[in-house]
C-alpha cells in the first residue's frame, strides 16, 4: 500500500490492521482510527503501538531538565516527525473517541538510558531483561500498545 489512509480504498475487509508507530505521526489520529476501523471484518482487530510519554527515560529527562514535561516533543521527536507523544490515558481516549473498544493494553521495552548507551554497552541478556520489564510495567515502558475492536 502506497497511499494516505484518507485516500485508500481496500478491495476487501481485514481481520487484523497493525498501526505500528503511526498515530504519533498523523494530523488527526482519531480520524485515522475511524477510517481503519471501517476496513475491519466484523471480528477484526486493530493493533497499535506508540512511544510512551510516561516512559522511564522521558521521566528521567524531565528530572534532568532536558524536557519541561513528559509529553513535550524533543529534537528526536521532531526529527522522526512526531506530532504528539501518547501516554496511556491519551491513547485510550483516542480509541474510545474513534468508537473502538480496547481489549488489551500493554507495554514493552523498559528504557532507562539513551539508545546510544544501549547500542554501545548492553548485552543480549540486558536487552531481554528490559523487554520483559516493559511488559511487566507497561505504564512506564518505552512503548505502549492496544488491541481493539469496533464496539458492538
mmCIF file with all atom_site columns, C-alpha atoms in Angstrom:
data_model
loop_
_atom_site.group_PDB
_atom_site.id
_atom_site.type_symbol
_atom_site.label_atom_id
_atom_site.label_alt_id
_atom_site.label_comp_id
_atom_site.label_asym_id
_atom_site.label_entity_id
_atom_site.label_seq_id
_atom_site.pdbx_PDB_ins_code
_atom_site.Cartn_x
_atom_site.Cartn_y
_atom_site.Cartn_z
_atom_site.occupancy
_atom_site.B_iso_or_equiv
_atom_site.pdbx_formal_charge
_atom_site.auth_seq_id
_atom_site.auth_comp_id
_atom_site.auth_asym_id
_atom_site.auth_atom_id
_atom_site.pdbx_PDB_model_num
ATOM 1   C CA . UNK A 1 1   ? 0.000   0.000   0.000  1.00 0.00 ? 1   UNK A CA 1
ATOM 2   C CA . UNK A 1 2   ? 1.400   3.364   -1.040 1.00 0.00 ? 2   UNK A CA 1
ATOM 3   C CA . UNK A 1 3   ? -1.346  5.774   -0.140 1.00 0.00 ? 3   UNK A CA 1
ATOM 4   C CA . UNK A 1 4   ? -2.553  8.098   2.547  1.00 0.00 ? 4   UNK A CA 1
ATOM 5   C CA . UNK A 1 5   ? -5.033  6.453   4.887  1.00 0.00 ? 5   UNK A CA 1
ATOM 6   C CA . UNK A 1 6   ? -7.624  9.002   3.804  1.00 0.00 ? 6   UNK A CA 1
ATOM 7   C CA . UNK A 1 7   ? -7.245  8.005   0.122  1.00 0.00 ? 7   UNK A CA 1
ATOM 8   C CA . UNK A 1 8   ? -7.012  4.236   0.489  1.00 0.00 ? 8   UNK A CA 1
ATOM 9   C CA . UNK A 1 9   ? -9.967  2.053   -0.502 1.00 0.00 ? 9   UNK A CA 1
ATOM 10  C CA . UNK A 1 10  ? -9.279  -1.617  0.247  1.00 0.00 ? 10  UNK A CA 1
ATOM 11  C CA . UNK A 1 11  ? -10.807 -4.262  -2.010 1.00 0.00 ? 11  UNK A CA 1
ATOM 12  C CA . UNK A 1 12  ? -11.639 -6.421  0.991  1.00 0.00 ? 12  UNK A CA 1
ATOM 13  C CA . UNK A 1 13  ? -12.011 -6.164  4.764  1.00 0.00 ? 13  UNK A CA 1
ATOM 14  C CA . UNK A 1 14  ? -9.150  -7.067  7.091  1.00 0.00 ? 14  UNK A CA 1
ATOM 15  C CA . UNK A 1 15  ? -9.107  -9.338  10.122 1.00 0.00 ? 15  UNK A CA 1
ATOM 16  C CA . UNK A 1 16  ? -6.072  -7.502  11.530 1.00 0.00 ? 16  UNK A CA 1
ATOM 17  C CA . UNK A 1 17  ? -4.764  -3.989  10.972 1.00 0.00 ? 17  UNK A CA 1
ATOM 18  C CA . UNK A 1 18  ? -1.418  -3.061  12.526 1.00 0.00 ? 18  UNK A CA 1
ATOM 19  C CA . UNK A 1 19  ? -0.710  0.611   13.163 1.00 0.00 ? 19  UNK A CA 1
ATOM 20  C CA . UNK A 1 20  ? 2.876   0.329   14.344 1.00 0.00 ? 20  UNK A CA 1
ATOM 21  C CA . UNK A 1 21  ? 4.156   3.792   15.222 1.00 0.00 ? 21  UNK A CA 1
ATOM 22  C CA . UNK A 1 22  ? 1.619   5.574   13.035 1.00 0.00 ? 22  UNK A CA 1
ATOM 23  C CA . UNK A 1 23  ? -0.686  7.508   15.352 1.00 0.00 ? 23  UNK A CA 1
ATOM 24  C CA . UNK A 1 24  ? 2.002   9.816   16.737 1.00 0.00 ? 24  UNK A CA 1
ATOM 25  C CA . UNK A 1 25  ? 2.760   10.998  13.169 1.00 0.00 ? 25  UNK A CA 1
ATOM 26  C CA . UNK A 1 26  ? -0.659  11.898  11.742 1.00 0.00 ? 26  UNK A CA 1
ATOM 27  C CA . UNK A 1 27  ? -2.658  15.137  11.985 1.00 0.00 ? 27  UNK A CA 1
ATOM 28  C CA . UNK A 1 28  ? -5.866  13.512  13.210 1.00 0.00 ? 28  UNK A CA 1
ATOM 29  C CA . UNK A 1 29  ? -5.302  10.122  14.838 1.00 0.00 ? 29  UNK A CA 1
ATOM 30  C CA . UNK A 1 30  ? -8.959  9.697   15.832 1.00 0.00 ? 30  UNK A CA 1
ATOM 31  C CA . UNK A 1 31  ? -9.975  10.083  12.184 1.00 0.00 ? 31  UNK A CA 1
ATOM 32  C CA . UNK A 1 32  ? -7.314  7.566   11.114 1.00 0.00 ? 32  UNK A CA 1
ATOM 33  C CA . UNK A 1 33  ? -8.662  5.093   13.683 1.00 0.00 ? 33  UNK A CA 1
ATOM 34  C CA . UNK A 1 34  ? -12.211 5.615   12.400 1.00 0.00 ? 34  UNK A CA 1
ATOM 35  C CA . UNK A 1 35  ? -11.061 5.065   8.820  1.00 0.00 ? 35  UNK A CA 1
ATOM 36  C CA . UNK A 1 36  ? -9.102  1.936   9.741  1.00 0.00 ? 36  UNK A CA 1
ATOM 37  C CA . UNK A 1 37  ? -11.969 0.527   11.789 1.00 0.00 ? 37  UNK A CA 1
ATOM 38  C CA . UNK A 1 38  ? -14.205 0.736   8.707  1.00 0.00 ? 38  UNK A CA 1
ATOM 39  C CA . UNK A 1 39  ? -11.782 -1.643  6.974  1.00 0.00 ? 39  UNK A CA 1
ATOM 40  C CA . UNK A 1 40  ? -12.202 -4.367  9.623  1.00 0.00 ? 40  UNK A CA 1
ATOM 41  C CA . UNK A 1 41  ? -14.186 -7.557  9.299  1.00 0.00 ? 41  UNK A CA 1
ATOM 42  C CA . UNK A 1 42  ? -16.900 -7.913  11.961 1.00 0.00 ? 42  UNK A CA 1
ATOM 43  C CA . UNK A 1 43  ? -14.441 -9.870  14.132 1.00 0.00 ? 43  UNK A CA 1
ATOM 44  C CA . UNK A 1 44  ? -11.387 -7.827  13.147 1.00 0.00 ? 44  UNK A CA 1
ATOM 45  C CA . UNK A 1 45  ? -8.923  -6.090  15.439 1.00 0.00 ? 45  UNK A CA 1
ATOM 46  C CA . UNK A 1 46  ? -6.660  -3.051  15.276 1.00 0.00 ? 46  UNK A CA 1
ATOM 47  C CA . UNK A 1 47  ? -3.257  -3.344  16.934 1.00 0.00 ? 47  UNK A CA 1
ATOM 48  C CA . UNK A 1 48  ? -1.474  -0.051  17.582 1.00 0.00 ? 48  UNK A CA 1
ATOM 49  C CA . UNK A 1 49  ? 1.857   0.729   19.245 1.00 0.00 ? 49  UNK A CA 1
ATOM 50  C CA . UNK A 1 50  ? 3.201   4.187   20.076 1.00 0.00 ? 50  UNK A CA 1
ATOM 51  C CA . UNK A 1 51  ? 6.026   5.707   22.131 1.00 0.00 ? 51  UNK A CA 1
ATOM 52  C CA . UNK A 1 52  ? 5.016   6.261   25.758 1.00 0.00 ? 52  UNK A CA 1
ATOM 53  C CA . UNK A 1 53  ? 5.307   9.778   27.219 1.00 0.00 ? 53  UNK A CA 1
ATOM 54  C CA . UNK A 1 54  ? 5.465   8.252   30.702 1.00 0.00 ? 54  UNK A CA 1
ATOM 55  C CA . UNK A 1 55  ? 8.398   6.023   29.843 1.00 0.00 ? 55  UNK A CA 1
ATOM 56  C CA . UNK A 1 56  ? 11.161  5.831   32.388 1.00 0.00 ? 56  UNK A CA 1
ATOM 57  C CA . UNK A 1 57  ? 13.631  7.633   30.116 1.00 0.00 ? 57  UNK A CA 1
ATOM 58  C CA . UNK A 1 58  ? 11.235  10.554  29.454 1.00 0.00 ? 58  UNK A CA 1
ATOM 59  C CA . UNK A 1 59  ? 10.564  10.888  33.191 1.00 0.00 ? 59  UNK A CA 1
ATOM 60  C CA . UNK A 1 60  ? 14.325  10.989  33.769 1.00 0.00 ? 60  UNK A CA 1
ATOM 61  C CA . UNK A 1 61  ? 14.639  13.658  31.049 1.00 0.00 ? 61  UNK A CA 1
ATOM 62  C CA . UNK A 1 62  ? 12.122  15.841  32.930 1.00 0.00 ? 62  UNK A CA 1
ATOM 63  C CA . UNK A 1 63  ? 14.039  15.424  36.202 1.00 0.00 ? 63  UNK A CA 1
ATOM 64  C CA . UNK A 1 64  ? 17.316  16.303  34.435 1.00 0.00 ? 64  UNK A CA 1
ATOM 65  C CA . UNK A 1 65  ? 15.759  19.371  32.804 1.00 0.00 ? 65  UNK A CA 1
ATOM 66  C CA . UNK A 1 66  ? 16.044  18.003  29.260 1.00 0.00 ? 66  UNK A CA 1
ATOM 67  C CA . UNK A 1 67  ? 12.250  18.102  28.855 1.00 0.00 ? 67  UNK A CA 1
ATOM 68  C CA . UNK A 1 68  ? 9.869   20.565  30.513 1.00 0.00 ? 68  UNK A CA 1
ATOM 69  C CA . UNK A 1 69  ? 7.167   17.878  30.768 1.00 0.00 ? 69  UNK A CA 1
ATOM 70  C CA . UNK A 1 70  ? 6.760   14.267  29.661 1.00 0.00 ? 70  UNK A CA 1
ATOM 71  C CA . UNK A 1 71  ? 4.649   14.989  26.554 1.00 0.00 ? 71  UNK A CA 1
ATOM 72  C CA . UNK A 1 72  ? 6.978   17.717  25.260 1.00 0.00 ? 72  UNK A CA 1
ATOM 73  C CA . UNK A 1 73  ? 8.322   16.993  21.783 1.00 0.00 ? 73  UNK A CA 1
ATOM 74  C CA . UNK A 1 74  ? 12.124  16.973  21.799 1.00 0.00 ? 74  UNK A CA 1
ATOM 75  C CA . UNK A 1 75  ? 14.598  17.171  18.933 1.00 0.00 ? 75  UNK A CA 1
ATOM 76  C CA . UNK A 1 76  ? 14.435  13.430  18.277 1.00 0.00 ? 76  UNK A CA 1
ATOM 77  C CA . UNK A 1 77  ? 10.626  13.569  18.193 1.00 0.00 ? 77  UNK A CA 1
ATOM 78  C CA . UNK A 1 78  ? 10.714  16.374  15.626 1.00 0.00 ? 78  UNK A CA 1
ATOM 79  C CA . UNK A 1 79  ? 13.377  14.537  13.609 1.00 0.00 ? 79  UNK A CA 1
ATOM 80  C CA . UNK A 1 80  ? 11.131  11.457  13.434 1.00 0.00 ? 80  UNK A CA 1
ATOM 81  C CA . UNK A 1 81  ? 8.066   13.514  12.505 1.00 0.00 ? 81  UNK A CA 1
ATOM 82  C CA . UNK A 1 82  ? 6.184   13.046  15.763 1.00 0.00 ? 82  UNK A CA 1
ATOM 83  C CA . UNK A 1 83  ? 3.221   15.367  16.276 1.00 0.00 ? 83  UNK A CA 1
ATOM 84  C CA . UNK A 1 84  ? 2.452   14.056  19.767 1.00 0.00 ? 84  UNK A CA 1
ATOM 85  C CA . UNK A 1 85  ? 3.690   11.656  22.404 1.00 0.00 ? 85  UNK A CA 1
ATOM 86  C CA . UNK A 1 86  ? 0.972   9.498   23.887 1.00 0.00 ? 86  UNK A CA 1
ATOM 87  C CA . UNK A 1 87  ? 0.539   8.470   27.482 1.00 0.00 ? 87  UNK A CA 1
ATOM 88  C CA . UNK A 1 88  ? -1.694  5.540   28.473 1.00 0.00 ? 88  UNK A CA 1
ATOM 89  C CA . UNK A 1 89  ? -4.723  7.786   29.061 1.00 0.00 ? 89  UNK A CA 1
ATOM 90  C CA . UNK A 1 90  ? -4.466  9.741   25.808 1.00 0.00 ? 90  UNK A CA 1
ATOM 91  C CA . UNK A 1 91  ? -4.020  6.550   23.778 1.00 0.00 ? 91  UNK A CA 1
ATOM 92  C CA . UNK A 1 92  ? -7.116  5.021   25.385 1.00 0.00 ? 92  UNK A CA 1
ATOM 93  C CA . UNK A 1 93  ? -9.043  8.275   24.867 1.00 0.00 ? 93  UNK A CA 1
ATOM 94  C CA . UNK A 1 94  ? -8.345  8.377   21.124 1.00 0.00 ? 94  UNK A CA 1
ATOM 95  C CA . UNK A 1 95  ? -9.501  4.779   20.716 1.00 0.00 ? 95  UNK A CA 1
ATOM 96  C CA . UNK A 1 96  ? -12.713 5.476   22.655 1.00 0.00 ? 96  UNK A CA 1
ATOM 97  C CA . UNK A 1 97  ? -13.386 8.644   20.627 1.00 0.00 ? 97  UNK A CA 1
ATOM 98  C CA . UNK A 1 98  ? -12.961 6.605   17.438 1.00 0.00 ? 98  UNK A CA 1
ATOM 99  C CA . UNK A 1 99  ? -15.667 4.173   18.590 1.00 0.00 ? 99  UNK A CA 1
ATOM 100 C CA . UNK A 1 100 ? -13.295 1.339   19.422 1.00 0.00 ? 100 UNK A CA 1
ATOM 101 C CA . UNK A 1 101 ? -13.273 -0.922  22.445 1.00 0.00 ? 101 UNK A CA 1
ATOM 102 C CA . UNK A 1 102 ? -9.856  -1.755  23.875 1.00 0.00 ? 102 UNK A CA 1
ATOM 103 C CA . UNK A 1 103 ? -9.453  -5.428  24.695 1.00 0.00 ? 103 UNK A CA 1
ATOM 104 C CA . UNK A 1 104 ? -5.774  -5.379  25.641 1.00 0.00 ? 104 UNK A CA 1
ATOM 105 C CA . UNK A 1 105 ? -3.491  -2.603  26.866 1.00 0.00 ? 105 UNK A CA 1
ATOM 106 C CA . UNK A 1 106 ? 0.185   -3.297  27.399 1.00 0.00 ? 106 UNK A CA 1
ATOM 107 C CA . UNK A 1 107 ? 3.726   -2.098  27.105 1.00 0.00 ? 107 UNK A CA 1
ATOM 108 C CA . UNK A 1 108 ? 7.162   -3.329  26.183 1.00 0.00 ? 108 UNK A CA 1
ATOM 109 C CA . UNK A 1 109 ? 10.765  -2.235  26.443 1.00 0.00 ? 109 UNK A CA 1
ATOM 110 C CA . UNK A 1 110 ? 11.707  -0.502  29.686 1.00 0.00 ? 110 UNK A CA 1
ATOM 111 C CA . UNK A 1 111 ? 14.276  2.059   28.545 1.00 0.00 ? 111 UNK A CA 1
ATOM 112 C CA . UNK A 1 112 ? 16.362  3.627   31.329 1.00 0.00 ? 112 UNK A CA 1
ATOM 113 C CA . UNK A 1 113 ? 19.136  5.159   29.173 1.00 0.00 ? 113 UNK A CA 1
ATOM 114 C CA . UNK A 1 114 ? 19.733  6.545   25.680 1.00 0.00 ? 114 UNK A CA 1
ATOM 115 C CA . UNK A 1 115 ? 19.703  4.457   22.516 1.00 0.00 ? 115 UNK A CA 1
ATOM 116 C CA . UNK A 1 116 ? 23.415  5.143   22.079 1.00 0.00 ? 116 UNK A CA 1
ATOM 117 C CA . UNK A 1 117 ? 24.230  3.767   25.525 1.00 0.00 ? 117 UNK A CA 1
ATOM 118 C CA . UNK A 1 118 ? 22.106  0.697   24.889 1.00 0.00 ? 118 UNK A CA 1
ATOM 119 C CA . UNK A 1 119 ? 23.679  0.027   21.487 1.00 0.00 ? 119 UNK A CA 1
ATOM 120 C CA . UNK A 1 120 ? 27.194  0.525   22.837 1.00 0.00 ? 120 UNK A CA 1
ATOM 121 C CA . UNK A 1 121 ? 27.056  -1.191  26.220 1.00 0.00 ? 121 UNK A CA 1
ATOM 122 C CA . UNK A 1 122 ? 24.184  -3.637  26.587 1.00 0.00 ? 122 UNK A CA 1
ATOM 123 C CA . UNK A 1 123 ? 24.362  -7.408  26.338 1.00 0.00 ? 123 UNK A CA 1
ATOM 124 C CA . UNK A 1 124 ? 21.687  -9.671  24.876 1.00 0.00 ? 124 UNK A CA 1
ATOM 125 C CA . UNK A 1 125 ? 20.692  -10.647 28.427 1.00 0.00 ? 125 UNK A CA 1
ATOM 126 C CA . UNK A 1 126 ? 20.162  -6.991  29.363 1.00 0.00 ? 126 UNK A CA 1
ATOM 127 C CA . UNK A 1 127 ? 18.027  -6.398  26.272 1.00 0.00 ? 127 UNK A CA 1
ATOM 128 C CA . UNK A 1 128 ? 15.862  -9.403  27.113 1.00 0.00 ? 128 UNK A CA 1
ATOM 129 C CA . UNK A 1 129 ? 15.519  -8.388  30.763 1.00 0.00 ? 129 UNK A CA 1
ATOM 130 C CA . UNK A 1 130 ? 14.435  -4.830  29.950 1.00 0.00 ? 130 UNK A CA 1
ATOM 131 C CA . UNK A 1 131 ? 11.992  -6.041  27.302 1.00 0.00 ? 131 UNK A CA 1
ATOM 132 C CA . UNK A 1 132 ? 10.413  -8.284  29.952 1.00 0.00 ? 132 UNK A CA 1
ATOM 133 C CA . UNK A 1 133 ? 10.340  -5.445  32.494 1.00 0.00 ? 133 UNK A CA 1
ATOM 134 C CA . UNK A 1 134 ? 8.499   -3.246  29.997 1.00 0.00 ? 134 UNK A CA 1
ATOM 135 C CA . UNK A 1 135 ? 5.863   -5.954  29.654 1.00 0.00 ? 135 UNK A CA 1
ATOM 136 C CA . UNK A 1 136 ? 5.610   -6.181  33.443 1.00 0.00 ? 136 UNK A CA 1
ATOM 137 C CA . UNK A 1 137 ? 5.346   -2.388  33.949 1.00 0.00 ? 137 UNK A CA 1
ATOM 138 C CA . UNK A 1 138 ? 3.508   -1.032  30.889 1.00 0.00 ? 138 UNK A CA 1
ATOM 139 C CA . UNK A 1 139 ? 2.749   2.401   32.362 1.00 0.00 ? 139 UNK A CA 1
ATOM 140 C CA . UNK A 1 140 ? 6.477   3.257   32.353 1.00 0.00 ? 140 UNK A CA 1
ATOM 141 C CA . UNK A 1 141 ? 7.533   1.147   29.358 1.00 0.00 ? 141 UNK A CA 1
ATOM 142 C CA . UNK A 1 142 ? 9.145   2.831   26.367 1.00 0.00 ? 142 UNK A CA 1
ATOM 143 C CA . UNK A 1 143 ? 6.326   1.695   24.093 1.00 0.00 ? 143 UNK A CA 1
ATOM 144 C CA . UNK A 1 144 ? 2.635   1.127   24.786 1.00 0.00 ? 144 UNK A CA 1
ATOM 145 C CA . UNK A 1 145 ? 0.109   -0.753  22.687 1.00 0.00 ? 145 UNK A CA 1
ATOM 146 C CA . UNK A 1 146 ? -3.547  -1.630  22.431 1.00 0.00 ? 146 UNK A CA 1
ATOM 147 C CA . UNK A 1 147 ? -5.598  -4.314  20.731 1.00 0.00 ? 147 UNK A CA 1
ATOM 148 C CA . UNK A 1 148 ? -9.073  -3.012  19.942 1.00 0.00 ? 148 UNK A CA 1
ATOM 149 C CA . UNK A 1 149 ? -12.244 -3.896  18.075 1.00 0.00 ? 149 UNK A CA 1
ATOM 150 C CA . UNK A 1 150 ? -15.287 -1.992  16.919 1.00 0.00 ? 150 UNK A CA 1
ATOM 151 C CA . UNK A 1 151 ? -17.880 -1.516  19.627 1.00 0.00 ? 151 UNK A CA 1
ATOM 152 C CA . UNK A 1 152 ? -20.852 -3.846  19.396 1.00 0.00 ? 152 UNK A CA 1
#
